[in-house]
Tab-separated table of C-alpha atoms and ligand atoms in Angstrom:
chain	number	residue	atom	x	y	z
A	1	MET	CA	-60.606	-184.822	108.428
A	2	SER	CA	-57.806	-182.638	107.033
A	3	LYS	CA	-57.281	-179.106	108.539
A	4	GLY	CA	-57.940	-177.787	104.985
A	5	HIS	CA	-61.292	-179.441	105.082
A	6	LEU	CA	-62.048	-177.560	108.296
A	7	SER	CA	-60.803	-174.168	107.229
A	8	SER	CA	-63.502	-171.913	106.017
A	9	GLY	CA	-61.141	-169.322	104.452
A	10	TRP	CA	-62.909	-166.405	106.252
A	11	ALA	CA	-62.967	-165.158	109.911
A	12	ALA	CA	-65.606	-166.829	111.925
A	13	THR	CA	-68.268	-164.374	113.047
A	14	PRO	CA	-68.755	-164.201	116.820
A	15	VAL	CA	-72.128	-165.385	118.020
A	16	GLY	CA	-74.370	-162.224	118.255
A	17	ALA	CA	-72.044	-160.025	116.342
A	18	VAL	CA	-74.850	-158.540	114.114
A	19	THR	CA	-77.056	-157.913	117.160
A	20	GLU	CA	-74.215	-156.226	119.124
A	21	THR	CA	-73.248	-154.145	116.110
A	22	VAL	CA	-76.782	-153.066	115.570
A	23	ALA	CA	-77.124	-152.186	119.187
A	24	ALA	CA	-74.153	-149.868	118.906
A	25	TYR	CA	-75.800	-148.169	115.833
A	26	ASP	CA	-78.928	-147.737	117.927
A	27	LEU	CA	-77.029	-145.910	120.642
A	28	GLY	CA	-74.923	-143.972	118.184
A	29	ALA	CA	-77.470	-143.173	115.569
A	30	GLU	CA	-77.578	-139.351	116.013
A	31	GLU	CA	-73.849	-139.167	116.193
A	32	TYR	CA	-73.375	-141.313	113.067
A	33	SER	CA	-75.990	-139.244	111.276
A	34	GLN	CA	-74.162	-135.961	111.881
A	35	ARG	CA	-70.735	-137.385	111.242
A	36	PHE	CA	-71.528	-138.780	107.750
A	37	ALA	CA	-74.233	-136.282	106.762
A	38	SER	CA	-72.014	-134.480	104.226
A	39	VAL	CA	-70.494	-137.633	102.630
A	40	ASP	CA	-71.375	-137.276	99.018
A	41	PHE	CA	-72.141	-140.271	96.873
A	42	GLN	CA	-73.538	-138.104	94.106
A	43	ARG	CA	-71.299	-139.708	91.372
A	44	TYR	CA	-72.498	-143.150	92.322
A	45	LEU	CA	-76.039	-142.009	92.836
A	46	MET	CA	-76.202	-140.504	89.336
A	47	THR	CA	-74.839	-143.692	87.687
A	48	PHE	CA	-77.368	-145.702	89.696
A	49	LEU	CA	-80.315	-143.486	88.761
A	50	ASN	CA	-79.331	-143.505	85.039
A	51	GLU	CA	-79.381	-147.332	85.070
A	52	LEU	CA	-82.804	-147.709	86.755
A	53	PRO	CA	-85.972	-148.878	84.926
A	54	ALA	CA	-88.278	-145.882	84.380
A	55	ARG	CA	-90.573	-144.869	87.275
A	56	SER	CA	-89.402	-147.803	89.442
A	57	VAL	CA	-89.134	-147.699	93.281
A	58	VAL	CA	-85.720	-147.783	94.991
A	59	LEU	CA	-84.870	-149.849	98.091
A	60	ASP	CA	-82.084	-148.361	100.293
A	61	ALA	CA	-81.020	-151.509	102.078
A	62	GLY	CA	-79.249	-150.689	105.397
A	63	CYS	CA	-80.219	-146.973	104.912
A	64	GLY	CA	-78.787	-145.891	108.222
A	65	PRO	CA	-79.883	-142.289	109.103
A	66	GLY	CA	-81.249	-141.776	105.575
A	67	ARG	CA	-78.680	-139.478	103.923
A	68	ASP	CA	-78.885	-141.175	100.538
A	69	LEU	CA	-82.672	-142.076	100.948
A	70	ALA	CA	-83.295	-138.301	101.345
A	71	ARG	CA	-81.243	-137.535	98.248
A	72	LEU	CA	-83.117	-140.061	96.062
A	73	SER	CA	-86.368	-138.833	97.454
A	74	ASN	CA	-85.473	-135.206	96.776
A	75	LEU	CA	-84.619	-136.236	93.220
A	76	GLY	CA	-88.251	-137.342	92.832
A	77	ARG	CA	-87.780	-141.157	93.255
A	78	ALA	CA	-90.236	-143.272	95.270
A	79	VAL	CA	-87.982	-144.796	97.896
A	80	VAL	CA	-88.176	-147.425	100.673
A	81	GLY	CA	-85.589	-147.509	103.458
A	82	LEU	CA	-84.844	-150.625	105.519
A	83	ASP	CA	-82.537	-150.928	108.445
A	84	LEU	CA	-82.200	-153.379	111.385
A	85	SER	CA	-81.539	-150.419	113.786
A	86	SER	CA	-84.676	-148.729	115.005
A	87	GLY	CA	-82.525	-145.782	116.116
A	88	MET	CA	-81.299	-145.456	112.496
A	89	ILE	CA	-84.976	-145.712	111.250
A	90	SER	CA	-86.088	-142.849	113.465
A	91	CYS	CA	-83.250	-140.646	111.955
A	92	ALA	CA	-84.177	-141.754	108.365
A	93	ARG	CA	-87.846	-140.860	109.043
A	94	ARG	CA	-86.767	-137.285	109.825
A	95	ALA	CA	-84.323	-137.040	106.992
A	96	ALA	CA	-86.665	-138.437	104.320
A	97	PRO	CA	-90.285	-137.850	105.349
A	98	ARG	CA	-91.697	-139.137	102.007
A	99	ALA	CA	-89.901	-142.494	102.164
A	100	GLN	CA	-91.451	-145.571	103.420
A	101	LEU	CA	-89.535	-147.195	106.120
A	102	ALA	CA	-89.165	-150.745	107.371
A	103	ASN	CA	-87.233	-152.131	110.421
A	104	GLY	CA	-85.801	-155.352	108.927
A	105	ASP	CA	-82.816	-157.429	107.996
A	106	VAL	CA	-81.156	-157.277	104.571
A	107	ARG	CA	-80.632	-161.102	104.734
A	108	PHE	CA	-84.502	-161.675	104.865
A	109	LEU	CA	-86.074	-158.823	102.972
A	110	PRO	CA	-89.797	-158.430	103.821
A	111	PHE	CA	-90.758	-157.677	100.257
A	112	ALA	CA	-92.279	-159.603	97.376
A	113	GLY	CA	-90.125	-160.568	94.458
A	114	SER	CA	-89.745	-158.161	91.472
A	115	THR	CA	-90.761	-155.054	93.588
A	116	PHE	CA	-87.856	-152.622	93.046
A	117	GLY	CA	-86.085	-151.056	90.084
A	118	GLY	CA	-82.968	-150.569	92.211
A	119	VAL	CA	-81.378	-151.807	95.415
A	120	TRP	CA	-78.779	-149.319	96.940
A	121	HIS	CA	-76.514	-151.209	99.308
A	122	CYS	CA	-74.111	-148.449	100.604
A	123	ALA	CA	-71.751	-149.686	103.340
A	124	SER	CA	-74.573	-151.864	104.719
A	125	LEU	CA	-72.919	-155.239	104.092
A	126	VAL	CA	-69.730	-154.365	105.920
A	127	HIS	CA	-70.777	-156.154	109.027
A	128	LEU	CA	-71.745	-159.428	107.366
A	129	SER	CA	-69.713	-162.638	106.732
A	130	PRO	CA	-69.455	-163.926	103.191
A	131	PRO	CA	-72.373	-166.460	103.617
A	132	ASP	CA	-74.463	-163.593	104.989
A	133	VAL	CA	-73.513	-161.280	102.150
A	134	THR	CA	-74.326	-164.052	99.674
A	135	ARG	CA	-77.751	-164.302	101.306
A	136	ALA	CA	-78.351	-160.444	101.206
A	137	VAL	CA	-77.240	-160.253	97.514
A	138	THR	CA	-79.460	-163.167	96.600
A	139	GLU	CA	-82.296	-161.384	98.425
A	140	ALA	CA	-81.564	-158.146	96.653
A	141	ARG	CA	-81.718	-160.077	93.306
A	142	ARG	CA	-85.040	-161.607	94.235
A	143	VAL	CA	-86.688	-158.223	95.040
A	144	LEU	CA	-85.390	-156.529	91.848
A	145	LEU	CA	-87.490	-156.168	88.776
A	146	PRO	CA	-86.101	-157.611	85.544
A	147	ASN	CA	-83.451	-155.080	84.414
A	148	GLY	CA	-83.238	-153.765	87.893
A	149	VAL	CA	-79.855	-152.515	89.312
A	150	LEU	CA	-77.947	-153.338	92.452
A	151	PHE	CA	-75.332	-151.022	93.820
A	152	LEU	CA	-72.877	-152.405	96.397
A	153	SER	CA	-70.249	-150.506	98.325
A	154	VAL	CA	-68.101	-152.308	100.954
A	155	ALA	CA	-64.699	-151.634	102.574
A	156	SER	CA	-61.776	-153.287	100.846
A	157	GLY	CA	-59.414	-155.659	102.664
A	158	GLU	CA	-59.101	-159.010	104.353
A	159	GLY	CA	-60.370	-160.677	107.483
A	160	ALA	CA	-62.631	-159.303	110.137
A	161	GLU	CA	-62.385	-157.451	113.467
A	162	TRP	CA	-64.298	-155.660	116.238
A	163	ARG	CA	-63.968	-151.788	116.160
A	164	PRO	CA	-64.877	-149.497	119.070
A	165	ALA	CA	-67.955	-147.360	118.625
A	166	GLY	CA	-69.081	-145.028	121.416
A	167	ASN	CA	-69.760	-147.251	124.511
A	168	GLY	CA	-70.085	-150.374	122.334
A	169	ARG	CA	-68.349	-152.076	119.377
A	170	ARG	CA	-69.151	-153.117	115.809
A	171	TRP	CA	-67.964	-156.252	113.935
A	172	PHE	CA	-66.510	-155.442	110.422
A	173	HIS	CA	-65.821	-157.859	107.563
A	174	TYR	CA	-63.556	-156.792	104.731
A	175	TYR	CA	-63.661	-157.953	101.103
A	176	ARG	CA	-61.561	-158.392	98.036
A	177	LEU	CA	-62.866	-157.205	94.757
A	178	SER	CA	-62.633	-160.557	93.032
A	179	GLN	CA	-64.492	-162.231	96.039
A	180	LEU	CA	-67.389	-159.816	95.909
A	181	ILE	CA	-67.653	-160.130	92.034
A	182	ARG	CA	-67.913	-163.840	92.501
A	183	ILE	CA	-70.675	-163.455	95.104
A	184	VAL	CA	-72.602	-161.051	92.837
A	185	GLU	CA	-72.340	-163.356	89.786
A	186	GLN	CA	-73.145	-166.476	91.753
A	187	ALA	CA	-76.426	-164.755	92.966
A	188	GLY	CA	-77.309	-164.531	89.210
A	189	LEU	CA	-76.536	-160.812	88.537
A	190	VAL	CA	-74.511	-159.376	85.603
A	191	VAL	CA	-71.771	-157.132	86.693
A	192	LEU	CA	-71.793	-153.783	84.882
A	193	SER	CA	-68.780	-152.224	86.600
A	194	ALA	CA	-66.623	-153.216	89.493
A	195	ALA	CA	-63.700	-151.309	91.030
A	196	GLU	CA	-61.623	-150.810	94.122
A	197	GLU	CA	-61.545	-147.095	94.640
A	198	PRO	CA	-60.540	-144.420	97.252
A	199	GLY	CA	-63.496	-144.203	99.714
A	200	ILE	CA	-65.664	-141.082	99.711
A	201	ALA	CA	-65.069	-140.853	103.460
A	202	HIS	CA	-61.989	-142.907	104.151
A	203	GLY	CA	-59.919	-145.998	103.092
A	204	LYS	CA	-60.367	-148.156	100.081
A	205	TRP	CA	-63.792	-149.336	98.981
A	206	ILE	CA	-65.264	-151.823	96.473
A	207	ASN	CA	-68.071	-150.398	94.324
A	208	ILE	CA	-70.048	-152.789	92.120
A	209	PHE	CA	-73.003	-152.018	89.828
A	210	SER	CA	-74.825	-155.058	88.535
A	211	ARG	CA	-78.057	-155.881	86.827
A	212	LYS	CA	-80.789	-158.586	87.058
A	213	SER	CA	-81.244	-159.966	83.494
A	214	ALA	CA	-84.522	-159.299	81.737
B	1	SAM	C1	-72.162	-148.214	108.000
B	1	SAM	S1	-73.799	-148.043	108.209
B	1	SAM	C2	-74.247	-147.480	106.521
B	1	SAM	C3	-75.577	-146.700	106.645
B	1	SAM	C4	-75.849	-145.934	105.335
B	1	SAM	N1	-76.164	-146.842	104.224
B	1	SAM	C5	-74.813	-144.920	104.946
B	1	SAM	O1	-74.209	-145.136	103.873
B	1	SAM	O2	-74.430	-144.078	105.785
B	1	SAM	C6	-74.397	-149.670	108.224
B	1	SAM	C7	-75.897	-149.841	108.445
B	1	SAM	O3	-76.314	-151.128	108.161
B	1	SAM	C8	-77.289	-151.465	109.121
B	1	SAM	N2	-77.275	-152.924	109.236
B	1	SAM	C9	-76.176	-153.731	109.675
B	1	SAM	N3	-76.611	-155.004	109.558
B	1	SAM	C10	-77.851	-155.059	108.939
B	1	SAM	C11	-78.709	-156.083	108.636
B	1	SAM	N4	-78.386	-157.381	108.735
B	1	SAM	N5	-79.918	-155.765	108.117
B	1	SAM	C12	-80.309	-154.465	108.014
B	1	SAM	N6	-79.539	-153.394	108.308
B	1	SAM	C13	-78.261	-153.680	108.761
B	1	SAM	C14	-76.822	-150.753	110.406
B	1	SAM	O4	-77.850	-150.635	111.378
B	1	SAM	C15	-76.337	-149.355	109.878
B	1	SAM	O5	-77.460	-148.429	109.837
């Protein structure tokens, strides 16, 4: 077999990387919550809200401590937050008391098809390999209503690495704009806008709005 045949084209994810990453979030949930509380995604949230089917429910997938969940809830939206870290879910429960919350995995969403008008994926796919991101985007499409909208925001770059976090570490994957557009389109979504932009908090980020066809 040729070397090219063996090459995957993306960094292999260490066994247990997601579990270890989520454990680091559990330990650092309060600290993360305070550090990123003032990060303001208002511009993206407004575009997202304007594109949503009327009166539909929003899923914040990988909601973390619930910053955006609380904003959406305070704007009158019915919201559901999901995160694999129970520490993050506890923070989100305090931040957005009206939201429904679920401890679950974005790769295996515990919801019926055609449930949500929008899925908000803000910085929640940054720990997943391309096959896992494909799975998560496919899941997002499944749970969207026809005309429902998906927002994705991931760090721009190449490769993958461990980054220290408190007493633990987190595994990060970086993506190119064209790569993520391909994943979104292959999942059967129509791209509304896609750009690499300065991050709200740091670095360069890829932001994509897409829609499930009617
Ligand atoms: C960088 S934080 C982003 C949190 C929040 N969306 C924000 O914008 O502040 C990534 C979040 O994704 C969660 N996460 C990572 N992998 C996940 C998975 N497979 N399923 C669900 N949540 C996951 C982590 O627990 C963490 O809360």
